[in-house]
PDB file of C-alpha atoms in Angstrom:
ATOM      1  CA  ASP A 173     -20.404 -17.445  -3.258  1.00 54.00           C
ATOM      2  CA  THR A 174     -19.956 -15.494  -0.038  1.00 74.00           C
ATOM      3  CA  GLY A 175     -16.290 -14.707  -0.461  1.00 93.00           C
ATOM      4  CA  VAL A 176     -13.389 -16.408   1.288  1.00 97.00           C
ATOM      5  CA  SER A 177     -14.442 -18.599   4.207  1.00 97.00           C
ATOM      6  CA  GLN A 178     -12.206 -19.737   7.031  1.00 98.00           C
ATOM      7  CA  ASP A 179     -12.887 -22.304   9.721  1.00 97.00           C
ATOM      8  CA  PRO A 180     -12.664 -22.308  12.664  1.00 97.00           C
ATOM      9  CA  ARG A 181     -12.784 -18.632  13.518  1.00 97.00           C
ATOM     10  CA  HIS A 182     -11.195 -19.209  16.895  1.00 97.00           C
ATOM     11  CA  LYS A 183      -9.094 -22.069  18.216  1.00 98.00           C
ATOM     12  CA  ILE A 184      -7.645 -22.426  21.692  1.00 98.00           C
ATOM     13  CA  THR A 185      -5.229 -25.279  22.160  1.00 97.00           C
ATOM     14  CA  LYS A 186      -2.573 -26.479  24.529  1.00 97.00           C
ATOM     15  CA  ARG A 187       1.084 -26.371  23.644  1.00 97.00           C
ATOM     16  CA  GLY A 188       2.135 -29.499  21.815  1.00 97.00           C
ATOM     17  CA  GLN A 189      -1.233 -30.181  20.201  1.00 98.00           C
ATOM     18  CA  ASN A 190      -1.841 -30.164  16.459  1.00 98.00           C
ATOM     19  CA  VAL A 191      -4.308 -27.789  14.839  1.00 98.00           C
ATOM     20  CA  THR A 192      -5.743 -27.526  11.353  1.00 98.00           C
ATOM     21  CA  PHE A 193      -7.364 -24.566   9.648  1.00 98.00           C
ATOM     22  CA  ARG A 194      -9.473 -24.691   6.538  1.00 98.00           C
ATOM     23  CA  CYS A 195      -9.924 -22.078   3.839  1.00 98.00           C
ATOM     24  CA  ASP A 196     -12.515 -22.038   1.068  1.00 97.00           C
ATOM     25  CA  PRO A 197     -11.549 -19.453  -1.552  1.00 96.00           C
ATOM     26  CA  ILE A 198     -13.722 -17.702  -4.101  1.00 95.00           C
ATOM     27  CA  SER A 199     -14.552 -20.464  -6.556  1.00 92.00           C
ATOM     28  CA  GLU A 200     -13.155 -18.862  -9.693  1.00 91.00           C
ATOM     29  CA  HIS A 201      -9.883 -17.826  -8.021  1.00 92.00           C
ATOM     30  CA  ASN A 202      -6.992 -20.132  -8.845  1.00 91.00           C
ATOM     31  CA  ARG A 203      -4.540 -18.590  -6.380  1.00 92.00           C
ATOM     32  CA  LEU A 204      -4.727 -19.107  -2.631  1.00 94.00           C
ATOM     33  CA  TYR A 205      -2.501 -17.509  -0.019  1.00 94.00           C
ATOM     34  CA  TRP A 206      -1.878 -18.026   3.693  1.00 96.00           C
ATOM     35  CA  TYR A 207      -0.694 -15.169   5.879  1.00 95.00           C
ATOM     36  CA  ARG A 208      -0.040 -14.836   9.586  1.00 96.00           C
ATOM     37  CA  GLN A 209      -0.703 -11.689  11.569  1.00 96.00           C
ATOM     38  CA  THR A 210       0.354 -10.956  15.121  1.00 95.00           C
ATOM     39  CA  LEU A 211      -0.624  -7.979  17.258  1.00 91.00           C
ATOM     40  CA  GLY A 212       0.801  -4.728  15.963  1.00 89.00           C
ATOM     41  CA  GLN A 213       2.137  -6.264  12.783  1.00 93.00           C
ATOM     42  CA  GLY A 214       0.963  -6.415   9.218  1.00 94.00           C
ATOM     43  CA  PRO A 215       0.134  -9.734   7.582  1.00 94.00           C
ATOM     44  CA  GLU A 216       3.216 -11.889   6.932  1.00 93.00           C
ATOM     45  CA  PHE A 217       3.272 -14.135   3.889  1.00 91.00           C
ATOM     46  CA  LEU A 218       3.480 -17.858   4.628  1.00 93.00           C
ATOM     47  CA  THR A 219       2.739 -19.717   1.412  1.00 92.00           C
ATOM     48  CA  TYR A 220       0.703 -19.680  -1.763  1.00 90.00           C
ATOM     49  CA  PHE A 221      -0.873 -22.079  -4.222  1.00 92.00           C
ATOM     50  CA  GLN A 222      -1.727 -21.828  -7.858  1.00 90.00           C
ATOM     51  CA  ASN A 223      -4.451 -24.405  -8.308  1.00 91.00           C
ATOM     52  CA  GLU A 224      -3.169 -27.457  -6.393  1.00 90.00           C
ATOM     53  CA  ALA A 225       0.539 -26.606  -6.701  1.00 90.00           C
ATOM     54  CA  GLN A 226       2.293 -24.982  -3.764  1.00 90.00           C
ATOM     55  CA  LEU A 227       4.595 -22.531  -5.508  1.00 85.00           C
ATOM     56  CA  GLU A 228       6.151 -20.499  -2.750  1.00 82.00           C
ATOM     57  CA  LYS A 229       6.926 -20.961   0.930  1.00 84.00           C
ATOM     58  CA  SER A 230       8.249 -18.316   3.275  1.00 85.00           C
ATOM     59  CA  ARG A 231      11.174 -18.941   5.587  1.00 81.00           C
ATOM     60  CA  LEU A 232       8.637 -18.251   8.337  1.00 77.00           C
ATOM     61  CA  LEU A 233       7.016 -21.587   7.537  1.00 82.00           C
ATOM     62  CA  SER A 234       8.869 -24.018   9.791  1.00 87.00           C
ATOM     63  CA  ASP A 235       8.784 -27.792   9.386  1.00 92.00           C
ATOM     64  CA  ARG A 236       5.877 -27.917  11.823  1.00 95.00           C
ATOM     65  CA  PHE A 237       3.679 -26.097   9.324  1.00 95.00           C
ATOM     66  CA  SER A 238       2.198 -27.803   6.307  1.00 95.00           C
ATOM     67  CA  ALA A 239      -0.347 -26.586   3.805  1.00 96.00           C
ATOM     68  CA  GLU A 240      -2.278 -28.450   1.161  1.00 95.00           C
ATOM     69  CA  ARG A 241      -4.749 -27.682  -1.568  1.00 95.00           C
ATOM     70  CA  PRO A 242      -5.481 -31.185  -2.860  1.00 90.00           C
ATOM     71  CA  LYS A 243      -7.998 -30.474  -5.584  1.00 87.00           C
ATOM     72  CA  GLY A 244      -7.227 -26.869  -6.282  1.00 85.00           C
ATOM     73  CA  SER A 245     -10.251 -25.716  -4.313  1.00 91.00           C
ATOM     74  CA  PHE A 246     -10.159 -25.526  -0.496  1.00 96.00           C
ATOM     75  CA  SER A 247      -6.897 -25.486   1.422  1.00 97.00           C
ATOM     76  CA  THR A 248      -5.793 -26.631   4.852  1.00 97.00           C
ATOM     77  CA  LEU A 249      -3.007 -25.297   7.030  1.00 97.00           C
ATOM     78  CA  GLU A 250      -1.808 -27.658   9.733  1.00 97.00           C
ATOM     79  CA  ILE A 251       0.453 -26.745  12.616  1.00 97.00           C
ATOM     80  CA  GLN A 252       2.006 -29.665  14.457  1.00 97.00           C
ATOM     81  CA  ARG A 253       3.305 -29.558  18.033  1.00 97.00           C
ATOM     82  CA  THR A 254       2.047 -26.020  18.556  1.00 97.00           C
ATOM     83  CA  GLU A 255       4.138 -23.531  20.489  1.00 96.00           C
ATOM     84  CA  GLN A 256       3.051 -20.372  22.262  1.00 96.00           C
ATOM     85  CA  GLY A 257       4.773 -18.352  19.558  1.00 95.00           C
ATOM     86  CA  ASP A 258       2.306 -19.761  17.034  1.00 96.00           C
ATOM     87  CA  SER A 259      -0.483 -17.721  18.612  1.00 97.00           C
ATOM     88  CA  ALA A 260      -1.656 -15.403  15.858  1.00 97.00           C
ATOM     89  CA  MET A 261      -4.386 -14.681  13.351  1.00 97.00           C
ATOM     90  CA  TYR A 262      -4.063 -16.924  10.307  1.00 98.00           C
ATOM     91  CA  LEU A 263      -5.450 -15.232   7.223  1.00 97.00           C
ATOM     92  CA  CYS A 264      -6.369 -16.867   3.970  1.00 97.00           C
ATOM     93  CA  ALA A 265      -6.760 -14.917   0.737  1.00 95.00           C
ATOM     94  CA  SER A 266      -7.470 -15.785  -2.869  1.00 94.00           C
ATOM     95  CA  SER A 267      -7.016 -14.079  -6.193  1.00 92.00           C
ATOM     96  CA  LEU A 268      -7.170 -14.528  -9.912  1.00 89.00           C
ATOM     97  CA  GLY A 269      -3.968 -15.009 -11.861  1.00 78.00           C
ATOM     98  CA  GLY A 270      -2.356 -12.646 -14.316  1.00 76.00           C
ATOM     99  CA  ALA A 271      -2.929  -8.941 -13.767  1.00 72.00           C
ATOM    100  CA  GLY A 272      -5.233  -9.684 -10.849  1.00 75.00           C
ATOM    101  CA  ALA A 273      -2.729 -11.821  -8.994  1.00 76.00           C
ATOM    102  CA  ASN A 274      -2.057  -9.277  -6.282  1.00 81.00           C
ATOM    103  CA  VAL A 275      -5.645  -8.163  -5.802  1.00 88.00           C
ATOM    104  CA  LEU A 276      -6.299 -10.337  -2.803  1.00 92.00           C
ATOM    105  CA  THR A 277      -9.684 -11.100  -1.267  1.00 94.00           C
ATOM    106  CA  PHE A 278      -9.161 -11.969   2.370  1.00 96.00           C
ATOM    107  CA  GLY A 279     -11.121 -14.182   4.687  1.00 97.00           C
ATOM    108  CA  ALA A 280     -12.062 -13.189   8.214  1.00 96.00           C
ATOM    109  CA  GLY A 281      -9.173 -15.176   9.640  1.00 97.00           C
ATOM    110  CA  SER A 282      -8.700 -17.986  12.144  1.00 98.00           C
ATOM    111  CA  ARG A 283      -7.397 -16.830  15.507  1.00 98.00           C
ATOM    112  CA  LEU A 284      -5.139 -19.332  17.257  1.00 98.00           C
ATOM    113  CA  THR A 285      -4.340 -19.133  20.951  1.00 98.00           C
ATOM    114  CA  VAL A 286      -1.772 -21.593  22.277  1.00 97.00           C
ATOM    115  CA  LEU A 287      -1.796 -21.951  26.060  1.00 96.00           C
TER     116      LEU A 287
ATOM    117  CA  ALA B 106      15.081  -8.153   0.593  1.00 74.00           C
ATOM    118  CA  GLN B 107      12.000  -6.045   0.106  1.00 83.00           C
ATOM    119  CA  ARG B 108      10.637  -4.003   2.955  1.00 90.00           C
ATOM    120  CA  VAL B 109       7.687  -1.686   3.570  1.00 95.00           C
ATOM    121  CA  THR B 110       7.846   0.978   6.251  1.00 97.00           C
ATOM    122  CA  GLN B 111       4.882   2.845   7.650  1.00 97.00           C
ATOM    123  CA  PRO B 112       6.411   5.253  10.149  1.00 97.00           C
ATOM    124  CA  GLU B 113       3.193   6.191  11.951  1.00 96.00           C
ATOM    125  CA  LYS B 114       1.417   3.598  14.092  1.00 96.00           C
ATOM    126  CA  LEU B 115      -1.351   6.053  14.834  1.00 97.00           C
ATOM    127  CA  LEU B 116      -2.576   9.138  13.023  1.00 98.00           C
ATOM    128  CA  SER B 117      -5.384  11.288  14.378  1.00 97.00           C
ATOM    129  CA  VAL B 118      -6.905  14.144  12.387  1.00 97.00           C
ATOM    130  CA  PHE B 119     -10.089  16.147  12.551  1.00 97.00           C
ATOM    131  CA  LYS B 120     -12.942  15.660  10.132  1.00 97.00           C
ATOM    132  CA  GLY B 121     -12.469  17.836   7.072  1.00 97.00           C
ATOM    133  CA  ALA B 122      -8.699  18.076   7.481  1.00 97.00           C
ATOM    134  CA  PRO B 123      -6.283  16.644   4.910  1.00 97.00           C
ATOM    135  CA  VAL B 124      -4.856  13.177   5.523  1.00 97.00           C
ATOM    136  CA  GLU B 125      -1.521  11.740   4.457  1.00 97.00           C
ATOM    137  CA  LEU B 126      -0.483   8.235   5.433  1.00 98.00           C
ATOM    138  CA  LYS B 127       3.163   7.619   4.732  1.00 98.00           C
ATOM    139  CA  CYS B 128       4.630   4.531   3.118  1.00 97.00           C
ATOM    140  CA  ASN B 129       8.237   3.967   2.100  1.00 97.00           C
ATOM    141  CA  TYR B 130       9.597   0.838   0.506  1.00 95.00           C
ATOM    142  CA  SER B 131      12.904  -0.744  -0.301  1.00 91.00           C
ATOM    143  CA  TYR B 132      13.203  -2.925  -3.353  1.00 86.00           C
ATOM    144  CA  SER B 133      15.810  -2.916  -6.066  1.00 77.00           C
ATOM    145  CA  GLY B 134      13.519  -3.841  -8.945  1.00 78.00           C
ATOM    146  CA  SER B 135      10.252  -2.506 -10.265  1.00 79.00           C
ATOM    147  CA  PRO B 136       7.627  -2.840  -7.547  1.00 84.00           C
ATOM    148  CA  GLU B 137       3.869  -2.919  -7.580  1.00 88.00           C
ATOM    149  CA  LEU B 138       2.392  -1.009  -4.639  1.00 92.00           C
ATOM    150  CA  PHE B 139      -0.962  -1.297  -2.921  1.00 94.00           C
ATOM    151  CA  TRP B 140      -2.966   0.128  -0.063  1.00 96.00           C
ATOM    152  CA  TYR B 141      -5.184  -2.288   1.851  1.00 96.00           C
ATOM    153  CA  VAL B 142      -7.671  -1.151   4.497  1.00 97.00           C
ATOM    154  CA  GLN B 143      -9.388  -2.842   7.414  1.00 96.00           C
ATOM    155  CA  TYR B 144     -12.438  -1.131   8.884  1.00 96.00           C
ATOM    156  CA  SER B 145     -13.586  -2.037  12.369  1.00 94.00           C
ATOM    157  CA  ARG B 146     -14.920  -5.609  12.494  1.00 92.00           C
ATOM    158  CA  GLN B 147     -14.444  -6.056   8.756  1.00 94.00           C
ATOM    159  CA  ARG B 148     -11.997  -7.992   6.628  1.00 95.00           C
ATOM    160  CA  LEU B 149      -8.839  -6.664   5.119  1.00 96.00           C
ATOM    161  CA  GLN B 150      -9.648  -5.363   1.643  1.00 95.00           C
ATOM    162  CA  LEU B 151      -7.930  -3.658  -1.251  1.00 94.00           C
ATOM    163  CA  LEU B 152      -8.261   0.119  -1.310  1.00 95.00           C
ATOM    164  CA  LEU B 153      -6.137   0.972  -4.331  1.00 93.00           C
ATOM    165  CA  ARG B 154      -3.128  -0.082  -6.420  1.00 90.00           C
ATOM    166  CA  HIS B 155      -0.644   2.218  -8.068  1.00 85.00           C
ATOM    167  CA  ILE B 156      -1.035   0.880 -11.584  1.00 81.00           C
ATOM    168  CA  SER B 157      -4.736   1.736 -11.573  1.00 81.00           C
ATOM    169  CA  ARG B 158      -4.035   5.429 -11.019  1.00 78.00           C
ATOM    170  CA  GLU B 159      -7.557   5.927  -9.721  1.00 84.00           C
ATOM    171  CA  SER B 160      -9.152   7.630  -6.749  1.00 87.00           C
ATOM    172  CA  ILE B 161     -11.062   5.373  -4.384  1.00 89.00           C
ATOM    173  CA  LYS B 162     -13.279   6.916  -1.672  1.00 93.00           C
ATOM    174  CA  GLY B 163     -11.433  10.170  -2.309  1.00 93.00           C
ATOM    175  CA  PHE B 164      -8.028   8.614  -1.641  1.00 95.00           C
ATOM    176  CA  THR B 165      -5.129   8.808  -4.070  1.00 94.00           C
ATOM    177  CA  ALA B 166      -1.572   7.529  -3.948  1.00 95.00           C
ATOM    178  CA  ASP B 167       1.319   8.271  -6.276  1.00 89.00           C
ATOM    179  CA  LEU B 168       4.337   6.052  -6.641  1.00 90.00           C
ATOM    180  CA  ASN B 169       7.500   8.109  -6.310  1.00 91.00           C
ATOM    181  CA  LYS B 170      10.378   5.895  -7.372  1.00 89.00           C
ATOM    182  CA  GLY B 171      12.975   8.549  -6.605  1.00 91.00           C
ATOM    183  CA  GLU B 172      11.882   8.765  -3.004  1.00 92.00           C
ATOM    184  CA  THR B 173      10.712   5.124  -2.890  1.00 93.00           C
ATOM    185  CA  SER B 174       7.423   6.266  -1.441  1.00 95.00           C
ATOM    186  CA  PHE B 175       3.738   5.551  -1.973  1.00 96.00           C
ATOM    187  CA  HIS B 176       1.946   7.916   0.363  1.00 97.00           C
ATOM    188  CA  LEU B 177      -1.854   7.780   0.654  1.00 97.00           C
ATOM    189  CA  LYS B 178      -3.652  11.104   0.583  1.00 96.00           C
ATOM    190  CA  LYS B 179      -7.131  12.494   0.951  1.00 97.00           C
ATOM    191  CA  PRO B 180      -7.888  16.223   0.919  1.00 97.00           C
ATOM    192  CA  PHE B 181     -10.836  16.164   3.329  1.00 97.00           C
ATOM    193  CA  ALA B 182     -11.093  13.377   5.891  1.00 96.00           C
ATOM    194  CA  GLN B 183     -14.440  11.833   6.795  1.00 97.00           C
ATOM    195  CA  GLU B 184     -15.339   9.953   9.963  1.00 96.00           C
ATOM    196  CA  GLU B 185     -15.923   6.756   7.972  1.00 96.00           C
ATOM    197  CA  ASP B 186     -12.260   6.810   6.939  1.00 97.00           C
ATOM    198  CA  SER B 187     -11.279   5.686  10.434  1.00 97.00           C
ATOM    199  CA  ALA B 188      -9.594   2.314   9.927  1.00 97.00           C
ATOM    200  CA  MET B 189      -6.305   0.426   9.844  1.00 97.00           C
ATOM    201  CA  TYR B 190      -4.366   1.073   6.645  1.00 98.00           C
ATOM    202  CA  TYR B 191      -1.634  -1.206   5.313  1.00 98.00           C
ATOM    203  CA  CYS B 192       0.787  -0.432   2.528  1.00 97.00           C
ATOM    204  CA  ALA B 193       1.919  -3.503   0.577  1.00 95.00           C
ATOM    205  CA  LEU B 194       4.480  -4.298  -2.087  1.00 92.00           C
ATOM    206  CA  SER B 195       4.845  -7.021  -4.666  1.00 86.00           C
ATOM    207  CA  SER B 196       8.068  -7.566  -6.507  1.00 70.00           C
ATOM    208  CA  TYR B 197       6.236  -8.822  -9.572  1.00 59.00           C
ATOM    209  CA  SER B 198       3.524  -7.300 -11.682  1.00 47.00           C
ATOM    210  CA  GLY B 199       0.764  -9.333 -13.280  1.00 44.00           C
ATOM    211  CA  GLY B 200       1.614 -12.700 -11.894  1.00 44.00           C
ATOM    212  CA  GLY B 201       3.509 -12.262  -8.681  1.00 47.00           C
ATOM    213  CA  ALA B 202       4.934 -15.419  -7.234  1.00 51.00           C
ATOM    214  CA  ASP B 203       6.078 -14.169  -3.887  1.00 61.00           C
ATOM    215  CA  GLY B 204       3.024 -12.849  -2.130  1.00 75.00           C
ATOM    216  CA  LEU B 205       2.689  -9.343  -0.836  1.00 87.00           C
ATOM    217  CA  THR B 206       4.987  -7.739   1.731  1.00 90.00           C
ATOM    218  CA  PHE B 207       2.920  -5.623   4.120  1.00 94.00           C
ATOM    219  CA  GLY B 208       3.899  -2.748   6.356  1.00 96.00           C
ATOM    220  CA  LYS B 209       2.938  -2.763  10.015  1.00 96.00           C
ATOM    221  CA  GLY B 210      -0.029  -0.534   9.392  1.00 97.00           C
ATOM    222  CA  THR B 211      -1.240   2.901  10.436  1.00 98.00           C
ATOM    223  CA  HIS B 212      -4.332   3.312  12.571  1.00 97.00           C
ATOM    224  CA  LEU B 213      -6.179   6.346  11.253  1.00 98.00           C
ATOM    225  CA  ILE B 214      -8.649   8.022  13.579  1.00 98.00           C
ATOM    226  CA  ILE B 215     -10.872  10.797  12.301  1.00 97.00           C
ATOM    227  CA  GLN B 216     -12.168  12.949  15.104  1.00 96.00           C
ATOM    228  CA  PRO B 217     -15.525  14.719  14.710  1.00 93.00           C
TER     229      PRO B 217
END
């Protein structure tokens, strides 16, 4: 296990296109988080899963964003009809539950550029 | 709503000097506080959490509920401490269901 993996690392797309990011968490971690980070800002929470259940969604997550974790392992984050304001680094993180719930292991991120 | 404030975007100190990175939070309940660090070309990673009460890489941080602060300190800075530091807050302990709220970060530069 090499930690949290994210794919692709970089994505350039035109406004209006759909994009999908994938995250493979640490195998024994049952929690998976998505964050978004823009230049000069800290990571902003988008959503999180415990196993396959999506338990929390931020108000930042508009209807164009959808996340899944179908078998409680990898997760996908899809952005439909991308806008220039969606340009950001999308970070995935995973953690154990219980006392370790907030000890997050982050991936390297997927950088999205919307032209 | 919970909020984390890191007043300094950039902090530059000389090697061997003391370092203090400031973090203030607003939250009405009982928070759990963290410091995460991102070294150049590396991933964001946990540095320390307040409930552990431990020193990591010479850094310590004490939660001051009266002042709603969680400042990160190190008595003698080293060049390898240069990095981006983020303070983060969770409104739950041991099973948070809301994710972490991060500050905007402080870029620490240690000059030789």
